[in-house]
PDB file of C-alpha atoms in Angstrom:
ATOM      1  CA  UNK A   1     -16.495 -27.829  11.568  1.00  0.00           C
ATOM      2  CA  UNK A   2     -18.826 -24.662  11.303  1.00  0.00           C
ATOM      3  CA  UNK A   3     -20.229 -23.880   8.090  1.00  0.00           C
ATOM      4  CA  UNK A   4     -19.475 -21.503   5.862  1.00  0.00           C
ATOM      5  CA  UNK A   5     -22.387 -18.960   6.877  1.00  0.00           C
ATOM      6  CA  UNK A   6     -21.497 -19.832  10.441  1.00  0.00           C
ATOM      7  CA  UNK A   7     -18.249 -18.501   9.892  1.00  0.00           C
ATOM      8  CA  UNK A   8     -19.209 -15.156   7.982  1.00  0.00           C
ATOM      9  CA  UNK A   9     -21.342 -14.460  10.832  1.00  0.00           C
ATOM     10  CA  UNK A  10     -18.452 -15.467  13.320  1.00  0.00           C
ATOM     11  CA  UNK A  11     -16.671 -12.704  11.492  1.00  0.00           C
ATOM     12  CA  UNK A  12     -19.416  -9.937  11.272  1.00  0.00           C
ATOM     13  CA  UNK A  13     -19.702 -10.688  15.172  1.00  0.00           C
ATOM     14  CA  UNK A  14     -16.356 -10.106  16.064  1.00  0.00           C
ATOM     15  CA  UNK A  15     -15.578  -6.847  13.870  1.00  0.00           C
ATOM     16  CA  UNK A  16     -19.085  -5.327  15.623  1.00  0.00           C
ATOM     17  CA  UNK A  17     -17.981  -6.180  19.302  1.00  0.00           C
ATOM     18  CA  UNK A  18     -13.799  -4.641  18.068  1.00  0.00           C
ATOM     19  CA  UNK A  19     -14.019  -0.869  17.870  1.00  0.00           C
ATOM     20  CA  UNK A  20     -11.760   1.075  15.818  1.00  0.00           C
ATOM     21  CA  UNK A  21     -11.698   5.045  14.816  1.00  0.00           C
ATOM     22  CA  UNK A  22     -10.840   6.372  11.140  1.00  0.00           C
ATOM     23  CA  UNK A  23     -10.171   9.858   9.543  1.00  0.00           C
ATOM     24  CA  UNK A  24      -9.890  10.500   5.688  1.00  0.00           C
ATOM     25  CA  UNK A  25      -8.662  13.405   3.260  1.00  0.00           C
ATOM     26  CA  UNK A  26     -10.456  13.947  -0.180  1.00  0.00           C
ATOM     27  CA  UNK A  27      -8.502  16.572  -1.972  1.00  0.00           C
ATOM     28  CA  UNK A  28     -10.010  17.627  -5.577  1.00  0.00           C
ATOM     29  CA  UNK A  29      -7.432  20.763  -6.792  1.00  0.00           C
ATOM     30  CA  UNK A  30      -7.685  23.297  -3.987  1.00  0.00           C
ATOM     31  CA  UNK A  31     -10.232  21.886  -2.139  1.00  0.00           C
ATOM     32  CA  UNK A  32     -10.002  19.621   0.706  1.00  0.00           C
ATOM     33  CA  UNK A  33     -12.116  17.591   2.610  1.00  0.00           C
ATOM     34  CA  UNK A  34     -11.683  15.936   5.835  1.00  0.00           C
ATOM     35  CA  UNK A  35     -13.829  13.577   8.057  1.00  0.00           C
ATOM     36  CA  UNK A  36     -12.966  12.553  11.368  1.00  0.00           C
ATOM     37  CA  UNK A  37     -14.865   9.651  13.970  1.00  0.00           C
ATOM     38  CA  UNK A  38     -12.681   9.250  16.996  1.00  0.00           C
ATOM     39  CA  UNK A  39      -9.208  10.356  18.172  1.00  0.00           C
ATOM     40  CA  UNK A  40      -7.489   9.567  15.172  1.00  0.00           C
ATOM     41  CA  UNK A  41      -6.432  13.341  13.654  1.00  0.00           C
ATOM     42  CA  UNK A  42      -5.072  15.555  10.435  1.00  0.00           C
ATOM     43  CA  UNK A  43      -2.618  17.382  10.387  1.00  0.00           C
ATOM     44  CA  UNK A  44      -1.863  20.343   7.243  1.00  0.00           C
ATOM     45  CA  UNK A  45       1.982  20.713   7.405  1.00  0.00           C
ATOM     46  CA  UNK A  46       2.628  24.739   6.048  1.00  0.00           C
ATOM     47  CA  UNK A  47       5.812  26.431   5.224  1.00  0.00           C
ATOM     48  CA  UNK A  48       5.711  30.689   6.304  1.00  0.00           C
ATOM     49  CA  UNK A  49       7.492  33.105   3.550  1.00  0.00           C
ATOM     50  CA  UNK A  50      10.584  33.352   5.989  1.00  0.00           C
ATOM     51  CA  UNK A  51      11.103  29.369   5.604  1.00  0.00           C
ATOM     52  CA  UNK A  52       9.444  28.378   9.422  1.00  0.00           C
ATOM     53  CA  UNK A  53       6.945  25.506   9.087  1.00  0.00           C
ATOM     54  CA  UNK A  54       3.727  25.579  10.727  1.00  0.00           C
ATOM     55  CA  UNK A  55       1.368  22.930  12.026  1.00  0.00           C
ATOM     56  CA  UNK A  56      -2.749  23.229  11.574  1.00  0.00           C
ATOM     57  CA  UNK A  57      -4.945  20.865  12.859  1.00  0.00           C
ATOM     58  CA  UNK A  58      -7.860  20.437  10.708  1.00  0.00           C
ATOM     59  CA  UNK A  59      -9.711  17.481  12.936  1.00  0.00           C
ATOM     60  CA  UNK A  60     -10.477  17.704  16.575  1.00  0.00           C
ATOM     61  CA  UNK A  61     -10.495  14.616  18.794  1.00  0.00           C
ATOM     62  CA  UNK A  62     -13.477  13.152  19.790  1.00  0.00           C
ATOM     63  CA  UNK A  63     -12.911  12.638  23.830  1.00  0.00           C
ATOM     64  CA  UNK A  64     -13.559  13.943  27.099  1.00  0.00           C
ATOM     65  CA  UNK A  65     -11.359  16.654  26.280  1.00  0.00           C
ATOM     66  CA  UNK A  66     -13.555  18.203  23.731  1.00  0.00           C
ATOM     67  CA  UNK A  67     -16.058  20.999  24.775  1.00  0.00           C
ATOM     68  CA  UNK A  68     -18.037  20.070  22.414  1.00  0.00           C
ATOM     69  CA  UNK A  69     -18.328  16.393  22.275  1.00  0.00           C
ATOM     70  CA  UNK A  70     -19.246  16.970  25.982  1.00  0.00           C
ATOM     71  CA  UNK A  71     -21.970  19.555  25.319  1.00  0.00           C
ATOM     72  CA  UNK A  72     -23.525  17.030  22.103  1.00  0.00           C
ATOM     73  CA  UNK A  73     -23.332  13.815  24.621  1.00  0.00           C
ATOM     74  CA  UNK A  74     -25.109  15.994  27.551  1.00  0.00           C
ATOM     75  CA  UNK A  75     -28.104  16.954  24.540  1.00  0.00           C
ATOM     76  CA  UNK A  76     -28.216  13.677  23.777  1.00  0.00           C
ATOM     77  CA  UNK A  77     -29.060  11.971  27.138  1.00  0.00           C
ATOM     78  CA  UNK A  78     -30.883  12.719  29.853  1.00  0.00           C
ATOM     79  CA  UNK A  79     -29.734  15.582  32.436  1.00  0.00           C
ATOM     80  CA  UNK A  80     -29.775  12.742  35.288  1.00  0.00           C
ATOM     81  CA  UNK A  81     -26.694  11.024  33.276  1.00  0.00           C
ATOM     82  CA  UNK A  82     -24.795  14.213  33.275  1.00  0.00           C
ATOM     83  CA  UNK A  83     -22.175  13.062  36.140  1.00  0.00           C
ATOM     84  CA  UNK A  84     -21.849   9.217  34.098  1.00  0.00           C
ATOM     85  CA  UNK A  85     -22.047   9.337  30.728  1.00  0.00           C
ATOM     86  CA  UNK A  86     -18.159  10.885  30.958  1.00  0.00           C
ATOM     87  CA  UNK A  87     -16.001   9.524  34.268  1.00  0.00           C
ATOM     88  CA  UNK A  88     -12.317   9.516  34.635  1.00  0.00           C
ATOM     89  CA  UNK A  89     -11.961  11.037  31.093  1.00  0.00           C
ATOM     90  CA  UNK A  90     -14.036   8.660  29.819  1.00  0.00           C
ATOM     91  CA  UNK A  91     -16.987   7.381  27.951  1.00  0.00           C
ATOM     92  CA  UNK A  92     -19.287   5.704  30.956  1.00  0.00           C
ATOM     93  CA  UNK A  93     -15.864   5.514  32.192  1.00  0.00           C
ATOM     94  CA  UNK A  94     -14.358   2.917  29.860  1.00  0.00           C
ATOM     95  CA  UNK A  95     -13.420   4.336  26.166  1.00  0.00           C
ATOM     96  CA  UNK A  96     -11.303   6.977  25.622  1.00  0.00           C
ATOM     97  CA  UNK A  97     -13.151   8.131  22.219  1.00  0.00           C
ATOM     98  CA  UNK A  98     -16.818   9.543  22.126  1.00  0.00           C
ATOM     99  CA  UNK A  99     -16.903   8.069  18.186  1.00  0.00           C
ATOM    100  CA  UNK A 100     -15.834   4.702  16.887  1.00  0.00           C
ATOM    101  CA  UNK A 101     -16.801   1.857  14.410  1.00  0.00           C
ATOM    102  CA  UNK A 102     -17.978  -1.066  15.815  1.00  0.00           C
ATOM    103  CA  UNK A 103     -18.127  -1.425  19.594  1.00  0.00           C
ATOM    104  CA  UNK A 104     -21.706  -1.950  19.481  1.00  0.00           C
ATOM    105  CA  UNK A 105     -21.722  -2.658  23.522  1.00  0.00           C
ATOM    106  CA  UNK A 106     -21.617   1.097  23.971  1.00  0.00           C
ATOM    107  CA  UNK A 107     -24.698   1.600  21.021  1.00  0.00           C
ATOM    108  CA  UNK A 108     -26.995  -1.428  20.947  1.00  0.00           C
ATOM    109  CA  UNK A 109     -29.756  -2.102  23.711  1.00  0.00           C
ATOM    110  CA  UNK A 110     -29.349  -5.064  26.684  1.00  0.00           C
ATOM    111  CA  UNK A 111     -31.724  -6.784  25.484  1.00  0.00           C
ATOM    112  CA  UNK A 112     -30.505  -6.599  21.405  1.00  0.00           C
ATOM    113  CA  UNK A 113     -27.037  -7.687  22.605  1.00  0.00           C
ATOM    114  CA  UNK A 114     -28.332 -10.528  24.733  1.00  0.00           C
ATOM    115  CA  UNK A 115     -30.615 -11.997  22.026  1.00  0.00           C
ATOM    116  CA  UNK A 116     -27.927 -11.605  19.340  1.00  0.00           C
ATOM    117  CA  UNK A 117     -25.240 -13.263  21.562  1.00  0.00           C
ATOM    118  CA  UNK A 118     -27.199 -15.944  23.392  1.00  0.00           C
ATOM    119  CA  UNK A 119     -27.455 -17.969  19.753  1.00  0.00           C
ATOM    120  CA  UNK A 120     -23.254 -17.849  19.806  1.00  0.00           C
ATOM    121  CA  UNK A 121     -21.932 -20.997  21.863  1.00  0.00           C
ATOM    122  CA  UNK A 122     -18.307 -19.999  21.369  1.00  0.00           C
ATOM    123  CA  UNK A 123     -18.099 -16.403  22.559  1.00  0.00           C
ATOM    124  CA  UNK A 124     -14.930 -16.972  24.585  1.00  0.00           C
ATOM    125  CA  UNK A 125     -13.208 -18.564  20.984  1.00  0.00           C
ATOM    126  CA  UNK A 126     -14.430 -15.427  19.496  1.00  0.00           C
ATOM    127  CA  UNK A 127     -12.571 -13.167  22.664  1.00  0.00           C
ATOM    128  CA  UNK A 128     -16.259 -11.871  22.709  1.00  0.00           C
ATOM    129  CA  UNK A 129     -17.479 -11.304  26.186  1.00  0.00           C
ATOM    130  CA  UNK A 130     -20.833 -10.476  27.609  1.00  0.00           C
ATOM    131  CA  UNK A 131     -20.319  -6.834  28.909  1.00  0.00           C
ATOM    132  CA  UNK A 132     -22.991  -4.218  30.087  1.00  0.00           C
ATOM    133  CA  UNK A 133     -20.773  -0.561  30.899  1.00  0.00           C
ATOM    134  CA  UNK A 134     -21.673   1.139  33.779  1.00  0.00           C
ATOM    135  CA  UNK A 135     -24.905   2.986  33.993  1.00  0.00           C
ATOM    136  CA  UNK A 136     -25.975   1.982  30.850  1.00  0.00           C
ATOM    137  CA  UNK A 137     -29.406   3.247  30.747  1.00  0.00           C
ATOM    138  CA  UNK A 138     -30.342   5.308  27.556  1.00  0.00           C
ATOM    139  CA  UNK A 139     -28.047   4.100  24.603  1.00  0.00           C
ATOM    140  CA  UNK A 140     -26.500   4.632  22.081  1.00  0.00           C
ATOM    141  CA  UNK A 141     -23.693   6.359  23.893  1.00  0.00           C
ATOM    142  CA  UNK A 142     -21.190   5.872  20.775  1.00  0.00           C
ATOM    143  CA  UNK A 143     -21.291   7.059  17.350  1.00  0.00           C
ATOM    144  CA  UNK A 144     -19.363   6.452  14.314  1.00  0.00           C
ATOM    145  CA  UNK A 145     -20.683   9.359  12.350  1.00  0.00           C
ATOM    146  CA  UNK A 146     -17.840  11.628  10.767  1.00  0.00           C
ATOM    147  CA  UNK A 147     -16.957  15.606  11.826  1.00  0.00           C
ATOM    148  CA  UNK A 148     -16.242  17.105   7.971  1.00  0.00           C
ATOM    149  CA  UNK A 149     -14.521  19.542   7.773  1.00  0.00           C
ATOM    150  CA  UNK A 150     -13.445  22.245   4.661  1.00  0.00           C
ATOM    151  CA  UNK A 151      -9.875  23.610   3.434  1.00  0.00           C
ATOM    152  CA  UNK A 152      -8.942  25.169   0.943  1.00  0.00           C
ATOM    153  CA  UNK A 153      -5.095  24.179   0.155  1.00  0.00           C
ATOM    154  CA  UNK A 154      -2.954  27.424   0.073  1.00  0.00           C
ATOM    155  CA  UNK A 155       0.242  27.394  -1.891  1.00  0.00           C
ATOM    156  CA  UNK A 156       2.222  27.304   1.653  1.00  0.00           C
ATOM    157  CA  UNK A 157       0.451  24.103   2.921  1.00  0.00           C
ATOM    158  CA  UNK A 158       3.307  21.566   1.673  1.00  0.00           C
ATOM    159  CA  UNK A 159       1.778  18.063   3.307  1.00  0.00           C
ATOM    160  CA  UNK A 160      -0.949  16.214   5.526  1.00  0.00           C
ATOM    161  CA  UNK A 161      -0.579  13.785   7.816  1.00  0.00           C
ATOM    162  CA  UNK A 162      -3.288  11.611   9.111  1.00  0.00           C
ATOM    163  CA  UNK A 163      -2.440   8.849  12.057  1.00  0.00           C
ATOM    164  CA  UNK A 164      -4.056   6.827  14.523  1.00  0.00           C
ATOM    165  CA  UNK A 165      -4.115   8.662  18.835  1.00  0.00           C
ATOM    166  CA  UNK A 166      -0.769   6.174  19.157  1.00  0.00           C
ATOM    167  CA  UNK A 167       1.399   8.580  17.170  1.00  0.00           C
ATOM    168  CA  UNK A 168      -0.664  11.573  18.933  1.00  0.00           C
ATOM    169  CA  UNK A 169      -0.051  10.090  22.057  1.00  0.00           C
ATOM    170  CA  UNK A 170       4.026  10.238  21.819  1.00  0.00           C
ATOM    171  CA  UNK A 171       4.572  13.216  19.750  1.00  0.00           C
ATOM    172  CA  UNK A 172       2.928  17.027  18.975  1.00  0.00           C
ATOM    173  CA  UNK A 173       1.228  18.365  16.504  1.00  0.00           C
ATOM    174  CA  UNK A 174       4.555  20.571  15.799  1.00  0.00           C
ATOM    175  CA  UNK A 175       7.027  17.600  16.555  1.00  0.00           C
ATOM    176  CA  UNK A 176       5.152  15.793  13.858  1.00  0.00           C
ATOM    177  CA  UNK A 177       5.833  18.799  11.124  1.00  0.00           C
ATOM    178  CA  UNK A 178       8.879  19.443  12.104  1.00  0.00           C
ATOM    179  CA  UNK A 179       9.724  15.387  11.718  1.00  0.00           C
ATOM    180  CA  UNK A 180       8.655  15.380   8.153  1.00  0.00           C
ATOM    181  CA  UNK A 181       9.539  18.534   7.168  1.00  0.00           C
ATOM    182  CA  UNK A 182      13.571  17.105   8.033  1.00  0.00           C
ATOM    183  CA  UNK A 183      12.778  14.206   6.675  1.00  0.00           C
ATOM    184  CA  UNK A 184      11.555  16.138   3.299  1.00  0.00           C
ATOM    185  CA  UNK A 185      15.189  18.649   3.420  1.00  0.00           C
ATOM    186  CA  UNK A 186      17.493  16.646   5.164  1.00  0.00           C
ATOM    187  CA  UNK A 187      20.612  17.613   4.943  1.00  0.00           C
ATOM    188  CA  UNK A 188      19.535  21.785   4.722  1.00  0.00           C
ATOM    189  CA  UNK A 189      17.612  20.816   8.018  1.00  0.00           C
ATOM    190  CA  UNK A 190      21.046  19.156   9.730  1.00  0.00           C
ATOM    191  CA  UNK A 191      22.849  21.925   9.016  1.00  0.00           C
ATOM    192  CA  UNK A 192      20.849  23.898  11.077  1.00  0.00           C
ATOM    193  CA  UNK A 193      19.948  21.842  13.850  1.00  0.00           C
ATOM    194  CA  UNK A 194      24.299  21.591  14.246  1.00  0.00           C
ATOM    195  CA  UNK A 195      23.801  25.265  15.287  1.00  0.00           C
ATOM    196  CA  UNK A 196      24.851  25.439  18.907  1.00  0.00           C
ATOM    197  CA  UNK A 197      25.781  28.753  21.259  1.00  0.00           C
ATOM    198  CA  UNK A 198      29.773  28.665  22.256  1.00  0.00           C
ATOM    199  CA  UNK A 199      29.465  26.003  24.258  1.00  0.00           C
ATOM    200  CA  UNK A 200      30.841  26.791  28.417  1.00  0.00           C
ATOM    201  CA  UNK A 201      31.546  23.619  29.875  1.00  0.00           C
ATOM    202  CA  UNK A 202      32.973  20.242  29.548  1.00  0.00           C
ATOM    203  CA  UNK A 203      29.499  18.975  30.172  1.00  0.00           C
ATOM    204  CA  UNK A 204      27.735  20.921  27.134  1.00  0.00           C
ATOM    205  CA  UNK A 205      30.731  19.778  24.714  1.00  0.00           C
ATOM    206  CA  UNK A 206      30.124  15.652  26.257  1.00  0.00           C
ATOM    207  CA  UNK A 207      26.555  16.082  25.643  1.00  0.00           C
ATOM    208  CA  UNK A 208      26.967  17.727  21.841  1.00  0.00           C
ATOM    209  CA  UNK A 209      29.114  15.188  21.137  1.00  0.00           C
ATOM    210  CA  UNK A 210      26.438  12.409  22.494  1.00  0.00           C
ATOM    211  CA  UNK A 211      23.937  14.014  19.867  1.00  0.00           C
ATOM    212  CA  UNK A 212      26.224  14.589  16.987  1.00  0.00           C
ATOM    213  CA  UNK A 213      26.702  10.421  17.839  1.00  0.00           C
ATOM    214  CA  UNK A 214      23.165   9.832  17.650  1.00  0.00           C
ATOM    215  CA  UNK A 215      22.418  11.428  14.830  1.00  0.00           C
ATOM    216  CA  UNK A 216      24.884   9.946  12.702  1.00  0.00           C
ATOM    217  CA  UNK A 217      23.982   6.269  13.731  1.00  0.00           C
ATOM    218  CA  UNK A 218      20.328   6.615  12.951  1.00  0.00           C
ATOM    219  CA  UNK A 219      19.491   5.226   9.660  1.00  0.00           C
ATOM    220  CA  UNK A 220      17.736   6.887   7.382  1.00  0.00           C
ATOM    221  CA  UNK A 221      14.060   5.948   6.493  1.00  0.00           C
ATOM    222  CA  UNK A 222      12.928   6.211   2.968  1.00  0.00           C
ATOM    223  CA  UNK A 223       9.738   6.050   3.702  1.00  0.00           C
ATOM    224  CA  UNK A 224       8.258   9.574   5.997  1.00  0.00           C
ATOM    225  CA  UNK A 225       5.297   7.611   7.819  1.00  0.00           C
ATOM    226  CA  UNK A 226       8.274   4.582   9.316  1.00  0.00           C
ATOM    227  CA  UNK A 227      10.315   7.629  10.001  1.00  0.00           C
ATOM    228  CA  UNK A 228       7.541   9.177  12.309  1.00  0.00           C
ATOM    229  CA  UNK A 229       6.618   5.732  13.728  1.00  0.00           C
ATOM    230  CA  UNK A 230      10.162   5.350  14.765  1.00  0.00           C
ATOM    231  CA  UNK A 231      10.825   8.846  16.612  1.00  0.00           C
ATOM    232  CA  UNK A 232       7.021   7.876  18.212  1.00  0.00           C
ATOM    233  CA  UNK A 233       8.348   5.108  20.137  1.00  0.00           C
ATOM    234  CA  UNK A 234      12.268   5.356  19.988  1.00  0.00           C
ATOM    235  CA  UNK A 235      13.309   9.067  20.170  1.00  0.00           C
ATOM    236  CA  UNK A 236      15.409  10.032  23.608  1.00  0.00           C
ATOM    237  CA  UNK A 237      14.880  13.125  25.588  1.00  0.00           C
ATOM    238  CA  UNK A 238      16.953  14.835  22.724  1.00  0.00           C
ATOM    239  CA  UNK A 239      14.496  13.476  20.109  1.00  0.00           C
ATOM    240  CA  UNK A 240      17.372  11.555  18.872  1.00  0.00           C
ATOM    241  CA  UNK A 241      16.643   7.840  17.912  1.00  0.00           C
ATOM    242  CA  UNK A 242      18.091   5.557  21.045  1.00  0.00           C
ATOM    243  CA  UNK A 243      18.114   2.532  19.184  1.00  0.00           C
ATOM    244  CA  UNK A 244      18.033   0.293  22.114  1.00  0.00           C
ATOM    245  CA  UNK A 245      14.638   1.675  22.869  1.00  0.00           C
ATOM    246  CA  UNK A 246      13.513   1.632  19.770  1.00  0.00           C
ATOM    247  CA  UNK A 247      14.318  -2.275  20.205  1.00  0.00           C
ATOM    248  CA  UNK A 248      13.031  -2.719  23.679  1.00  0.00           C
ATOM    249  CA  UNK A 249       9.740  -1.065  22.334  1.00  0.00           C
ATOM    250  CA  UNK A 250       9.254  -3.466  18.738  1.00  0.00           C
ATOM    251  CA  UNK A 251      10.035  -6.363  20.771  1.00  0.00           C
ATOM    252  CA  UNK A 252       7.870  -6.268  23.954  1.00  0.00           C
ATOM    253  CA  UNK A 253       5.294  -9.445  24.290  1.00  0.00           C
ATOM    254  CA  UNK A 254       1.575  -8.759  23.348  1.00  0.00           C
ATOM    255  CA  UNK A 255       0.701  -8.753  27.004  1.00  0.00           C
ATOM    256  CA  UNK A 256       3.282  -5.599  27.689  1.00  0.00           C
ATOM    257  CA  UNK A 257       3.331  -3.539  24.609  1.00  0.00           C
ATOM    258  CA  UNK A 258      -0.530  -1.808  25.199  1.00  0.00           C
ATOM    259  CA  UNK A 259       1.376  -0.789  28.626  1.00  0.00           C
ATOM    260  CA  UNK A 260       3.557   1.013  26.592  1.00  0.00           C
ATOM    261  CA  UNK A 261       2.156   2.004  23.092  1.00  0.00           C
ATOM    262  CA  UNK A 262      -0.534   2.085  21.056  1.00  0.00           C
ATOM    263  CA  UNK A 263      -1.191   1.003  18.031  1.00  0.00           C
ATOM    264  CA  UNK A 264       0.330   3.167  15.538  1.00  0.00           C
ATOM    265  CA  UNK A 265      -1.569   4.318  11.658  1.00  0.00           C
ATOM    266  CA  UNK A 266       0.601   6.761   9.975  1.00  0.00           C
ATOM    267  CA  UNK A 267       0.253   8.108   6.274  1.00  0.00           C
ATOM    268  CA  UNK A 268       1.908  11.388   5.011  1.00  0.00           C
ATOM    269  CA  UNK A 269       0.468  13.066   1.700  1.00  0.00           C
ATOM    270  CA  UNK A 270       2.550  15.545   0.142  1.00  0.00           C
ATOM    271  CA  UNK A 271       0.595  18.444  -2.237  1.00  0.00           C
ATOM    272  CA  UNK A 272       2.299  19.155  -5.590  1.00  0.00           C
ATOM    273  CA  UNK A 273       3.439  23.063  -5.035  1.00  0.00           C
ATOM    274  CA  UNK A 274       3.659  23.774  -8.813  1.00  0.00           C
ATOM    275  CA  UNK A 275       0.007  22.677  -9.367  1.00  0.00           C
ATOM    276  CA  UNK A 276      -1.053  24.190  -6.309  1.00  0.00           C
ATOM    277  CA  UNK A 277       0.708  27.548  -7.925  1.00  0.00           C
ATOM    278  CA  UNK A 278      -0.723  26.544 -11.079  1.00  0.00           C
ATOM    279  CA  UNK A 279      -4.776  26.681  -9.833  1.00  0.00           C
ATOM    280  CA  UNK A 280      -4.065  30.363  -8.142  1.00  0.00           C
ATOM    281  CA  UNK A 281      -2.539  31.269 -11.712  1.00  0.00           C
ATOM    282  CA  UNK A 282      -5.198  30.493 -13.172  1.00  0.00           C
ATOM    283  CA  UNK A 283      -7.648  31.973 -10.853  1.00  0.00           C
ATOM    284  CA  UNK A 284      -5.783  35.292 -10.960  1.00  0.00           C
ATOM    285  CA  UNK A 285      -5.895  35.127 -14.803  1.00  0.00           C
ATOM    286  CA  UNK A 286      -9.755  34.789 -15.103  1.00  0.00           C
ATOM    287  CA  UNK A 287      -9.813  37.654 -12.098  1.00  0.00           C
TER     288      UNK A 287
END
């Protein structure tokens, strides 16, 4: 049996070789703080004077989609990597992010990975494989250090959300809002979404009935972040919850469900409007 030291460095090796991304919020009264490493993102959920919510993004995903994570990955190798260091959307054509924890096959040297890894007899045990990406000449091509970025909380910003790119991936920035701003006034919210124009056919009543159905047989989650997760991966064209999808998608084998979603890191943080109201107060007092 391997020893105990044996095993902590079994450990160490494996989280370096996983990868993973991470944002955080830091709010101290008005003022909040947000760092970002990866495609994970924040989002500030804001309610306008005539009752319409609002969604701001205060992180930007680090990917090949970013203008700027291309320009700082171009300064930071040399001009005859420009066409490799990003192919098919991504990094040396393998990860998706441009920032991550971990994944040290994308930042440490050949010859630092072979040394570490040639002492290891039970890589495959460890699901740690001897990789070299593609034109990898000039690393580190990954970083895990943060974009920080300021806010100051107004008294219309209501909540934040911060999730992992598999909630990103299924629903937008608005959809999200929207999602837990229901969630937050249900029933006010259900009245209005049973709105509909006069409807003109037998096929618009069928298909208001078919929602009015769905909604009433979707359960109600207590908890915002389960409610997002579950309109992620089991909402119909309608954004109704098809529960047999929502089943089809919980229960696929480990083998299928990356096919079909990522993993999902949701948490919801809602600001407290009368001490949000209570800092401006106090501010306009001393003003």
């Amino acid at each position: 049996a391997p020893s105990k030291n044996e095993l902590l460095k079994n450990i160490a090796l494996q989280v370096a070789f996983s990868g993973a991304t991470a944002c955080l919020a830091h709010v101290d009264q008005l003022h909040l703080h947000v760092a970002n490493a990866g495609d994970c993102r924040v989002i500030l959920g804001a309610q306008n004077p005539n009752g319409a919510w609002s969604a701001l993004p205060l992180t930007r995903d680090h990917n090949a989609f970013n203008e700027s994570e291309i320009s700082r990955l171009k300064s930071e190798h040399p001009t005859s990597e420009g066409n490799t260091l990003l192919m098919n959307d991504r990094l040396l054509g393998v990860l998706m992010p441009s920032r991550a924890f971990g994944d040290v096959m994308f930042k440490w040297s050949q010859d630092l990975q072979q040394s570490i890894l040639k002492n290891h007899c039970n890589l495959e045990d460890l699901n740690i494989y001897e990789y070299v990406p593609p034109c990898y000449h000039t690393p580190p091509y990954l970083t895990a250090e943060p974009e920080v970025t300021y806010h100051k909380i107004r008294r219309q910003d209501k909540f934040l959300v911060l999730a992992s790119d598999g909630l990103w991936d299924m629903l937008s920035n608005e959809q999200v809002v929207q999602l837990v701003a229901n969630h937050t006034v249900e029933d006010d919210v259900q009245k209005t979404q049973l709105t509909f124009k006069k409807p003109t056919s037998l096929g618009y009543v069928q298909d208001l009935l078919l929602r009015r159905k769905a909604r009433t047989a979707q359960p109600c989650d207590q908890n915002v972040a389960t409610h997002l997760i579950r309109h992620a991966i089991g909402a119909n064209e309608y954004g109704e919850i098809d529960q047999e999808k929502l089943m089809a998608m919980l229960t696929l084998p480990d083998d299928l469900a990356r096919m079909y979603r990522d993993d999902i890191t949701v948490t919801v943080v809602y600001f407290n409007s009368d001490v949000i109201d209570s800092y401006y107060q106090e501010d306009e007092e001393r003003s």
